[in-house]
Tab-separated table of C-alpha atoms in Angstrom:
chain	number	residue	atom	x	y	z
A	1	MET	CA	-35.305	8.396	-5.518
A	2	LEU	CA	-36.939	9.381	-8.799
A	3	GLU	CA	-40.345	8.962	-7.192
A	4	VAL	CA	-39.434	11.319	-4.335
A	5	LEU	CA	-38.091	13.940	-6.737
A	6	ALA	CA	-41.264	13.623	-8.798
A	7	ARG	CA	-43.420	14.206	-5.697
A	8	ILE	CA	-41.363	17.273	-4.823
A	9	LEU	CA	-41.864	18.577	-8.353
A	10	TYR	CA	-45.636	17.979	-8.160
A	11	ALA	CA	-45.787	19.772	-4.812
A	12	ILE	CA	-43.817	22.746	-6.193
A	13	ILE	CA	-46.150	23.043	-9.194
A	14	ILE	CA	-49.324	23.059	-7.090
A	15	THR	CA	-47.790	25.287	-4.400
A	16	LEU	CA	-46.732	27.921	-6.938
A	17	THR	CA	-50.140	27.689	-8.596
A	18	GLY	CA	-51.809	28.216	-5.226
A	19	TYR	CA	-49.506	31.128	-4.452
A	20	PHE	CA	-50.327	32.766	-7.803
A	21	ILE	CA	-54.096	32.279	-7.383
A	22	ILE	CA	-54.226	33.486	-3.769
A	23	CYS	CA	-52.143	36.539	-4.713
A	24	LYS	CA	-54.714	37.234	-7.419
A	25	ILE	CA	-57.619	36.853	-4.997
A	26	THR	CA	-56.099	38.915	-2.180
A	27	MET	CA	-54.531	41.396	-4.641
A	28	GLU	CA	-51.092	40.897	-3.087
A	29	ASP	CA	-48.010	41.472	-5.257
A	30	TYR	CA	-46.764	38.011	-6.253
A	31	LYS	CA	-43.752	39.498	-8.046
A	32	LYS	CA	-42.028	40.507	-4.809
A	33	ILE	CA	-40.720	37.176	-3.529
A	34	ASP	CA	-38.500	37.572	-0.460
A	35	LEU	CA	-36.794	35.076	1.857
A	36	LYS	CA	-39.864	34.753	4.099
A	37	THR	CA	-42.027	33.853	1.101
A	38	VAL	CA	-39.560	31.221	-0.109
A	39	VAL	CA	-39.242	29.631	3.354
A	40	LEU	CA	-43.016	29.445	3.948
A	41	LEU	CA	-43.682	28.042	0.489
A	42	LEU	CA	-40.926	25.456	1.005
A	43	ILE	CA	-42.608	24.405	4.255
A	44	LEU	CA	-45.817	23.943	2.303
A	45	VAL	CA	-43.983	21.871	-0.328
A	46	VAL	CA	-42.315	19.662	2.307
A	47	LEU	CA	-45.561	19.028	4.185
A	48	SER	CA	-47.323	18.197	0.909
A	49	VAL	CA	-44.627	15.623	0.065
A	50	ILE	CA	-44.683	14.089	3.562
A	51	ASN	CA	-48.495	13.770	3.629
A	52	TYR	CA	-48.746	12.407	0.094
A	53	LYS	CA	-50.089	8.869	-0.191
A	54	THR	CA	-50.437	6.687	-3.260
A	55	LYS	CA	-54.101	6.271	-2.452
A	56	TYR	CA	-56.012	9.509	-2.145
A	57	THR	CA	-57.243	10.253	1.404
A	58	ILE	CA	-59.544	12.932	2.783
A	59	PHE	CA	-57.001	13.567	5.543
A	60	TYR	CA	-54.456	14.689	2.930
A	61	SER	CA	-56.768	17.351	1.469
A	62	ILE	CA	-57.987	18.591	4.859
A	63	SER	CA	-54.476	18.783	6.289
A	64	ILE	CA	-53.174	20.669	3.210
A	65	PHE	CA	-56.193	22.993	3.467
A	66	LEU	CA	-55.369	23.833	7.098
A	67	VAL	CA	-51.655	24.225	6.422
A	68	ASN	CA	-52.388	26.587	3.525
A	69	ILE	CA	-54.544	28.745	5.803
A	70	ALA	CA	-51.742	28.992	8.382
A	71	ILE	CA	-49.064	29.670	5.751
A	72	TYR	CA	-50.948	32.424	3.898
A	73	LYS	CA	-52.135	34.060	7.104
A	74	SER	CA	-48.492	34.397	8.134
A	75	LEU	CA	-47.211	35.189	4.653
A	76	PHE	CA	-49.587	38.082	3.869
A	77	GLN	CA	-50.253	39.138	7.470
A	78	ILE	CA	-54.006	38.811	6.986
A	79	SER	CA	-56.811	37.757	9.326
A	80	VAL	CA	-57.889	34.130	9.768
A	81	GLU	CA	-61.165	34.920	7.950
A	82	LYS	CA	-59.349	36.289	4.909
A	83	ALA	CA	-56.964	33.324	4.872
A	84	ILE	CA	-59.848	30.831	5.068
A	85	ILE	CA	-61.818	32.592	2.314
A	86	SER	CA	-58.891	32.908	-0.119
A	87	VAL	CA	-57.597	29.351	0.473
A	88	SER	CA	-61.135	27.924	0.233
A	89	ILE	CA	-61.652	29.553	-3.145
A	90	PHE	CA	-58.281	28.214	-4.339
A	91	MET	CA	-59.107	24.687	-3.120
A	92	ILE	CA	-62.496	24.745	-4.861
A	93	ILE	CA	-60.868	25.848	-8.140
A	94	LEU	CA	-58.200	23.162	-7.677
A	95	PHE	CA	-60.738	20.392	-6.984
A	96	PHE	CA	-62.859	21.394	-9.966
A	97	SER	CA	-59.845	21.494	-12.313
A	98	ASP	CA	-58.524	18.195	-10.944
A	99	MET	CA	-61.883	16.507	-11.482
A	100	VAL	CA	-62.033	17.627	-15.128
A	101	CYS	CA	-58.478	16.463	-15.791
A	102	ALA	CA	-58.855	13.156	-13.931
A	103	SER	CA	-62.094	12.324	-15.762
A	104	ILE	CA	-60.311	12.624	-19.102
A	105	PHE	CA	-57.182	10.684	-18.059
A	106	ARG	CA	-59.212	7.891	-16.476
A	107	LEU	CA	-60.638	7.074	-19.889
A	108	PHE	CA	-57.145	5.759	-20.725
A	109	PHE	CA	-55.467	4.975	-17.377
A	110	SER	CA	-56.416	3.551	-14.001
A	111	ILE	CA	-56.307	5.716	-10.873
A	112	GLU	CA	-53.212	3.776	-9.700
A	113	GLN	CA	-51.368	4.541	-12.953
A	114	ILE	CA	-52.277	8.224	-12.745
A	115	ARG	CA	-50.990	8.562	-9.161
A	116	ASN	CA	-47.950	6.259	-9.449
A	117	SER	CA	-46.572	6.968	-12.918
A	118	VAL	CA	-44.063	9.840	-12.903
A	119	ILE	CA	-44.838	10.936	-16.471
A	120	ILE	CA	-48.645	10.704	-16.147
A	121	SER	CA	-48.646	12.433	-12.743
A	122	LEU	CA	-46.444	15.220	-14.078
A	123	ALA	CA	-48.762	15.668	-17.063
A	124	THR	CA	-51.908	15.772	-14.900
A	125	ASN	CA	-50.352	18.224	-12.430
A	126	LEU	CA	-49.273	20.551	-15.225
A	127	ILE	CA	-52.714	20.383	-16.864
A	128	VAL	CA	-54.516	21.000	-13.541
A	129	SER	CA	-52.206	23.930	-12.843
A	130	CYS	CA	-52.902	25.418	-16.276
A	131	GLU	CA	-56.657	24.938	-15.810
A	132	CYS	CA	-56.535	26.772	-12.459
A	133	ILE	CA	-54.549	29.674	-13.922
A	134	ILE	CA	-56.881	29.951	-16.931
A	135	LEU	CA	-59.934	30.027	-14.644
A	136	ILE	CA	-58.539	32.693	-12.292
A	137	ASN	CA	-57.334	34.806	-15.218
A	138	ASN	CA	-60.846	34.925	-16.639
A	139	LYS	CA	-61.848	38.563	-16.005
A	140	LYS	CA	-65.441	37.779	-15.072
A	141	ILE	CA	-64.490	35.027	-12.610
A	142	LEU	CA	-61.616	37.045	-11.116
A	143	ASN	CA	-63.772	40.151	-10.626
A	144	GLN	CA	-66.531	38.151	-8.934
A	145	VAL	CA	-64.044	36.329	-6.694
A	146	ARG	CA	-62.274	39.555	-5.678
A	147	LYS	CA	-65.539	41.346	-4.911
A	148	TYR	CA	-66.698	38.391	-2.847
A	149	TYR	CA	-63.388	38.156	-0.982
A	150	LYS	CA	-63.402	41.884	-0.217
A	151	GLU	CA	-67.025	42.048	0.946
A	152	ILE	CA	-67.114	38.813	2.947
A	153	SER	CA	-63.788	39.419	4.687
A	154	SER	CA	-64.856	42.949	5.675
A	155	ASN	CA	-68.298	41.855	6.932
A	156	LYS	CA	-66.793	39.018	9.001
A	157	LYS	CA	-70.024	37.005	9.071
A	158	LEU	CA	-69.294	33.488	10.314
A	159	ILE	CA	-72.024	31.925	8.151
A	160	ASN	CA	-70.258	32.906	4.911
A	161	THR	CA	-66.924	31.475	6.079
A	162	LEU	CA	-68.604	28.260	7.252
A	163	PHE	CA	-70.339	27.934	3.876
A	164	LEU	CA	-66.988	27.919	2.073
A	165	ILE	CA	-65.449	25.458	4.555
A	166	LEU	CA	-68.385	23.084	4.077
A	167	LEU	CA	-67.994	23.368	0.306
A	168	VAL	CA	-64.320	22.409	0.582
A	169	VAL	CA	-65.240	19.405	2.762
A	170	ASP	CA	-67.918	18.391	0.249
A	171	PHE	CA	-65.391	18.587	-2.588
A	172	CYS	CA	-62.989	16.440	-0.534
A	173	LEU	CA	-65.665	13.773	-0.050
A	174	LEU	CA	-66.637	13.821	-3.712
A	175	ALA	CA	-62.989	13.623	-4.805
A	176	TYR	CA	-62.457	10.681	-2.424
A	177	ASN	CA	-65.482	8.875	-3.888
A	178	LEU	CA	-64.304	9.498	-7.456
A	179	THR	CA	-60.947	7.834	-6.776
A	180	ARG	CA	-62.700	4.746	-5.396
A	181	LEU	CA	-65.172	4.230	-8.231
A	182	LYS	CA	-64.786	2.797	-11.711
A	183	ILE	CA	-65.203	5.401	-14.433
A	184	TYR	CA	-68.050	3.605	-16.203
A	185	ASN	CA	-69.921	3.091	-12.934
A	186	ILE	CA	-73.189	5.025	-12.481
A	187	ASN	CA	-71.982	6.158	-9.042
A	188	TYR	CA	-68.945	7.750	-10.669
A	189	LEU	CA	-71.213	9.700	-12.987
A	190	VAL	CA	-73.401	10.818	-10.065
A	191	ASN	CA	-70.370	12.002	-8.090
A	192	SER	CA	-68.954	13.812	-11.133
A	193	ILE	CA	-72.250	15.588	-11.703
A	194	GLY	CA	-72.347	16.401	-7.980
A	195	MET	CA	-68.927	18.058	-8.166
A	196	ILE	CA	-69.955	20.066	-11.230
A	197	ILE	CA	-73.143	21.163	-9.460
A	198	PHE	CA	-71.171	22.235	-6.386
A	199	GLY	CA	-68.840	24.240	-8.640
A	200	ILE	CA	-71.775	25.983	-10.324
A	201	ILE	CA	-73.481	26.592	-6.964
A	202	THR	CA	-70.303	28.182	-5.637
A	203	TYR	CA	-70.053	30.586	-8.571
A	204	ILE	CA	-73.781	31.454	-8.426
A	205	PHE	CA	-73.527	32.014	-4.664
A	206	ILE	CA	-70.531	34.334	-5.097
A	207	GLU	CA	-72.178	36.266	-7.938
A	208	ASN	CA	-75.463	36.537	-6.047
A	209	LYS	CA	-73.708	37.687	-2.878
A	210	ASN	CA	-71.750	40.309	-4.829
A	211	ASN	CA	-74.921	41.724	-6.400
A	212	TYR	CA	-76.636	41.811	-3.036
A	213	ASN	CA	-73.680	43.540	-1.377
A	214	LYS	CA	-73.392	46.058	-4.220
A	215	LEU	CA	-77.039	47.067	-3.907
A	216	SER	CA	-76.800	47.120	-0.118
A	217	ASN	CA	-73.706	49.340	-0.191
A	218	GLU	CA	-75.329	51.735	-2.640
A	219	TYR	CA	-78.263	52.243	-0.296
A	220	ASP	CA	-75.950	52.529	2.729
A	221	THR	CA	-74.110	55.332	0.931
A	222	LEU	CA	-77.401	56.973	0.007
A	223	PHE	CA	-78.556	56.677	3.635
A	224	ASN	CA	-75.488	58.605	4.823
A	225	TYR	CA	-76.181	61.391	2.323
A	226	VAL	CA	-79.917	61.729	2.978
A	227	GLN	CA	-79.367	62.248	6.712
A	228	ASN	CA	-77.556	65.492	5.833
A	229	PHE	CA	-80.127	66.179	3.120
A	230	GLU	CA	-82.901	66.369	5.765
A	231	ASP	CA	-81.308	69.346	7.511
A	232	TRP	CA	-80.349	71.016	4.248
A	233	ILE	CA	-83.807	70.815	2.711
A	234	GLU	CA	-85.535	72.281	5.763
A	235	LYS	CA	-83.139	75.238	5.821
A	236	GLU	CA	-83.445	75.574	2.065
A	237	GLN	CA	-87.220	75.773	2.248
A	238	LEU	CA	-86.898	78.835	4.499
A	239	ASN	CA	-84.618	80.613	2.014
A	240	ARG	CA	-86.346	79.421	-1.152
A	241	HIS	CA	-88.844	82.251	-1.583
A	242	GLU	CA	-86.244	84.953	-1.001
A	243	TYR	CA	-83.897	83.269	-3.438
A	244	LYS	CA	-86.558	83.140	-6.164
A	245	ASN	CA	-87.512	86.757	-5.512
A	246	GLN	CA	-83.897	87.865	-5.957
A	247	LEU	CA	-83.603	85.952	-9.229
A	248	ALA	CA	-86.880	87.480	-10.414
A	249	VAL	CA	-85.546	90.968	-9.642
A	250	LEU	CA	-82.328	90.238	-11.545
A	251	ARG	CA	-84.366	88.941	-14.465
A	252	CYS	CA	-86.345	92.171	-14.632
A	253	LEU	CA	-83.223	94.338	-14.439
A	254	THR	CA	-81.602	92.800	-17.505
A	255	LYS	CA	-82.570	93.081	-21.133
A	256	GLU	CA	-80.180	90.379	-22.249
A	257	LYS	CA	-82.085	87.379	-23.523
A	258	LYS	CA	-79.220	85.015	-22.717
A	259	VAL	CA	-79.180	86.177	-19.083
A	260	LYS	CA	-82.947	85.707	-18.788
A	261	ASN	CA	-82.705	82.244	-20.292
A	262	LYS	CA	-79.911	81.341	-17.883
A	263	ILE	CA	-81.964	82.474	-14.879
A	264	ASP	CA	-84.915	80.422	-16.145
A	265	GLU	CA	-82.599	77.443	-16.582
A	266	ILE	CA	-81.282	77.792	-13.020
A	267	LEU	CA	-84.811	77.887	-11.621
A	268	GLU	CA	-85.822	74.880	-13.706
A	269	ASP	CA	-82.759	72.776	-12.859
A	270	ASN	CA	-82.873	73.396	-9.129
A	271	ILE	CA	-84.271	70.697	-6.920
A	272	ASN	CA	-87.951	71.343	-6.425
A	273	ILE	CA	-88.491	71.392	-2.674
A	274	GLU	CA	-91.839	73.114	-2.734
A	275	GLY	CA	-95.364	71.945	-3.226
A	276	GLN	CA	-97.826	69.972	-1.138
A	277	ALA	CA	-96.177	66.630	-1.936
A	278	VAL	CA	-92.936	67.685	-0.214
A	279	THR	CA	-94.618	69.682	2.559
A	280	ASN	CA	-96.620	66.622	3.646
A	281	LEU	CA	-93.372	64.802	4.475
A	282	LYS	CA	-92.458	67.291	7.242
A	283	ASN	CA	-94.227	65.262	9.919
A	284	LEU	CA	-91.881	62.307	9.479
A	285	PRO	CA	-89.176	61.902	12.165
A	286	LYS	CA	-85.575	62.727	11.337
A	287	GLY	CA	-83.023	59.972	10.973
A	288	GLY	CA	-82.851	59.123	7.287
A	289	ILE	CA	-86.370	58.152	6.204
A	290	LYS	CA	-87.523	61.758	5.791
A	291	GLY	CA	-84.376	62.727	3.880
A	292	LEU	CA	-84.687	59.747	1.546
A	293	LEU	CA	-88.325	60.558	0.774
A	294	TYR	CA	-87.417	64.226	0.184
A	295	TYR	CA	-84.735	63.120	-2.244
A	296	LYS	CA	-86.953	60.655	-4.104
A	297	ALA	CA	-89.787	63.216	-4.230
A	298	ALA	CA	-87.416	65.708	-5.842
A	299	ILE	CA	-86.392	63.090	-8.440
A	300	ALA	CA	-90.051	62.261	-9.143
A	301	GLN	CA	-90.930	65.914	-9.707
A	302	LYS	CA	-87.903	66.452	-11.927
A	303	ARG	CA	-89.029	63.517	-14.063
A	304	LYS	CA	-92.459	65.166	-14.490
A	305	ILE	CA	-94.230	62.672	-12.237
A	306	ASN	CA	-97.575	63.687	-10.726
A	307	LEU	CA	-96.600	62.981	-7.112
A	308	THR	CA	-99.066	62.890	-4.241
A	309	THR	CA	-98.080	62.228	-0.621
A	310	ASP	CA	-100.178	61.618	2.468
A	311	VAL	CA	-98.592	61.197	5.899
A	312	SER	CA	-100.461	60.349	9.083
A	313	ILE	CA	-98.238	59.089	11.895
A	314	GLU	CA	-98.142	59.480	15.650
A	315	ASN	CA	-95.660	61.618	17.544
A	316	LYS	CA	-93.016	59.360	19.147
A	317	GLY	CA	-94.568	56.424	17.352
A	318	ILE	CA	-93.197	53.211	15.882
A	319	LEU	CA	-90.782	54.841	13.398
A	320	GLU	CA	-89.028	56.865	16.107
A	321	LYS	CA	-88.394	53.707	18.122
A	322	LEU	CA	-86.554	51.892	15.335
A	323	SER	CA	-82.842	51.209	15.781
A	324	GLU	CA	-80.312	52.679	13.355
A	325	LYS	CA	-79.862	49.254	11.751
A	326	GLN	CA	-83.626	48.909	11.255
A	327	VAL	CA	-83.839	52.411	9.753
A	328	LYS	CA	-81.090	51.507	7.259
A	329	ILE	CA	-82.950	48.355	6.198
A	330	LEU	CA	-86.216	50.278	5.909
A	331	CYS	CA	-84.516	52.977	3.810
A	332	LYS	CA	-83.179	50.326	1.413
A	333	LEU	CA	-86.692	48.996	0.864
A	334	ILE	CA	-88.249	52.461	0.539
A	335	GLY	CA	-85.567	53.370	-2.004
A	336	ILE	CA	-86.240	50.246	-4.072
A	337	TYR	CA	-90.048	50.618	-4.023
A	338	PHE	CA	-90.034	54.377	-4.676
A	339	ASP	CA	-87.527	53.993	-7.537
A	340	ASN	CA	-89.629	51.245	-9.120
A	341	ALA	CA	-92.793	53.350	-8.778
A	342	ILE	CA	-91.089	56.289	-10.531
A	343	GLU	CA	-89.622	54.092	-13.298
A	344	ALA	CA	-92.978	52.426	-13.970
A	345	ALA	CA	-94.941	55.696	-13.874
A	346	VAL	CA	-92.583	57.351	-16.376
A	347	GLU	CA	-93.543	54.696	-18.953
A	348	SER	CA	-97.285	55.168	-18.365
A	349	LYS	CA	-99.581	57.810	-19.862
A	350	LYS	CA	-100.850	59.417	-16.647
A	351	LYS	CA	-97.474	59.304	-14.801
A	352	ASN	CA	-99.057	59.205	-11.337
A	353	VAL	CA	-97.298	58.160	-8.126
A	354	THR	CA	-98.870	58.231	-4.671
A	355	VAL	CA	-96.994	57.680	-1.424
A	356	GLU	CA	-99.080	57.041	1.690
A	357	ILE	CA	-97.614	56.617	5.159
A	358	TYR	CA	-99.998	55.953	8.005
A	359	GLU	CA	-99.718	54.459	11.468
A	360	LEU	CA	-102.151	51.945	12.883
A	361	LYS	CA	-102.205	50.438	16.358
A	362	ASP	CA	-99.413	47.918	15.828
A	363	LYS	CA	-97.761	48.903	12.547
A	364	VAL	CA	-96.822	51.643	10.105
A	365	ASN	CA	-97.728	51.177	6.450
A	366	PHE	CA	-95.775	52.624	3.528
A	367	VAL	CA	-97.924	52.364	0.399
A	368	PHE	CA	-96.495	53.180	-3.048
A	369	SER	CA	-99.093	53.351	-5.833
A	370	ASN	CA	-98.269	54.101	-9.445
A	371	THR	CA	-99.703	53.927	-12.920
A	372	PHE	CA	-97.842	51.540	-15.185
A	373	LYS	CA	-97.550	50.134	-18.649
A	374	LYS	CA	-98.520	46.463	-18.634
A	375	HIS	CA	-95.734	43.948	-19.308
A	376	LYS	CA	-95.715	40.210	-19.805
A	377	ASN	CA	-93.374	39.586	-16.854
A	378	MET	CA	-95.533	41.241	-14.165
A	379	GLN	CA	-96.149	37.891	-12.460
A	380	ASP	CA	-92.391	37.218	-12.200
A	381	ARG	CA	-91.410	40.701	-10.988
A	382	ASN	CA	-89.839	39.440	-7.730
A	383	LYS	CA	-87.498	37.038	-9.522
A	384	LYS	CA	-83.846	37.928	-10.006
A	385	GLY	CA	-83.108	39.763	-13.255
A	386	VAL	CA	-86.774	40.121	-14.260
A	387	SER	CA	-87.461	43.673	-15.383
A	388	SER	CA	-89.204	45.706	-18.043
A	389	LYS	CA	-86.247	48.117	-17.996
A	390	GLY	CA	-83.828	46.030	-20.035
A	391	GLU	CA	-81.080	43.472	-19.586
A	392	GLY	CA	-79.040	43.702	-16.384
A	393	ARG	CA	-81.868	45.340	-14.441
A	394	GLY	CA	-84.597	43.934	-12.206
A	395	ASN	CA	-82.569	43.014	-9.126
A	396	GLY	CA	-84.300	45.541	-6.861
A	397	LEU	CA	-87.483	43.626	-6.019
A	398	TYR	CA	-85.560	40.348	-5.823
A	399	PHE	CA	-83.231	41.735	-3.160
A	400	ALA	CA	-86.128	43.508	-1.448
A	401	SER	CA	-87.874	40.150	-1.052
A	402	LYS	CA	-84.682	38.723	0.464
A	403	LEU	CA	-84.512	41.591	2.962
A	404	ILE	CA	-88.150	41.008	3.941
A	405	LYS	CA	-87.484	37.307	4.577
A	406	GLU	CA	-84.466	38.135	6.757
A	407	ASN	CA	-86.379	40.621	8.937
A	408	THR	CA	-89.523	39.376	10.679
A	409	TRP	CA	-90.538	42.908	11.745
A	410	LEU	CA	-91.286	43.736	8.101
A	411	GLU	CA	-94.096	42.568	5.818
A	412	GLU	CA	-95.000	43.398	2.233
A	413	LYS	CA	-97.689	42.716	-0.299
A	414	GLN	CA	-98.372	43.719	-3.886
A	415	GLU	CA	-101.591	44.067	-5.818
A	416	ILE	CA	-103.052	45.746	-8.884
A	417	ILE	CA	-106.228	47.839	-8.492
A	418	ASP	CA	-107.785	50.002	-11.222
A	419	ASN	CA	-104.629	50.125	-13.352
A	420	TYR	CA	-102.499	51.065	-10.341
A	421	TYR	CA	-99.658	48.887	-9.128
A	422	ILE	CA	-99.689	49.017	-5.322
A	423	GLN	CA	-96.706	48.064	-3.181
A	424	GLU	CA	-97.361	47.986	0.548
A	425	LEU	CA	-94.568	47.768	3.130
A	426	SER	CA	-95.526	47.287	6.774
A	427	VAL	CA	-93.264	48.034	9.744
A	428	LEU	CA	-94.529	45.927	12.643
A	429	LYS	CA	-94.422	47.083	16.236
A	430	THR	CA	-91.912	44.900	18.079
A	431	LYS	CA	-91.403	44.244	21.746
A	432	LYS	CA	-88.140	45.452	23.269
């Protein structure tokens, strides 16, 4: 009887821990516990007690995993994808915490003593529960997990969900092996290291995916704005001369120095949409690319960059035949390369940036050339986090390289010629 009560207590501890963690991940309010919540959690407790075996089995973990998905889908009224993602993250945290605790306890007790002794089992369950809560309450871990949950569940890409499921299965297999091996055995050490590696890989994957999604979303937002910017800038160019003339007249009519200075300030602060560099971009088709280049050209001129543009493309050519999705991807890459060219040129003495866009028979080339100040990490520029701009920067080229690998209709190459860093991006003509 005592053994049954102990199992019920263990199940309650882990169930409440899971409920707390999944509430944290999904951002549900765990303080509002109603009758439905109590009933569903009791079902989870009962099933955990029924499935519990003295010897650890993979079936137990898999069955609890599936039951948790069903329970939390019903409890929070969320999609299957969201339930799988949140429960998978909880299970991975639970496995990792359990492995750490078990490794310590097995220095003093056998696996049979740990699973059969009421006092030892209670102690291990409480410690594992505390470990899980400490991990999820870590601000950095919680923020990464929440961002990942939000992005992956909204994107609904099957590959991301499958990745988490496979990780849970891998943890189940490793946990099974650890319970079968002696603690001083080399195989035990290998399996322990394997579980630690899987835990680290999971965190790195989540962090990497969050950074990628953040950058991708920023450029998606920019893409939406620059489409409107295209129309605005063309209308603005028509009114620009009249606007400047009116300000010049007002400046002549006043004797107040403050008013004159204010008019000069307005003219200086306005987006510069004149000049040959901007005019050359007119031949580009509408749809986002032109607007983005207008916007980046304005930023370059405001930062005192000597910008030169040269556009030579065919009417109804390759760029006009790109899908909206392809245009968005292309805009992300153009944004990254143009930004990097501006940033590098600002640090150089000559501050030159050249943008060339020309169409050949089977491709369109975007070539960004800029002067730069030499840095030691030039050879590693495509690696994550490598940048001359300080800590926390340098993800642009890394994510650009990932985009290139994911899209076979794009190619890129980089070279240095006569103190100019040259980034070439090619859009290949594809068959329908």
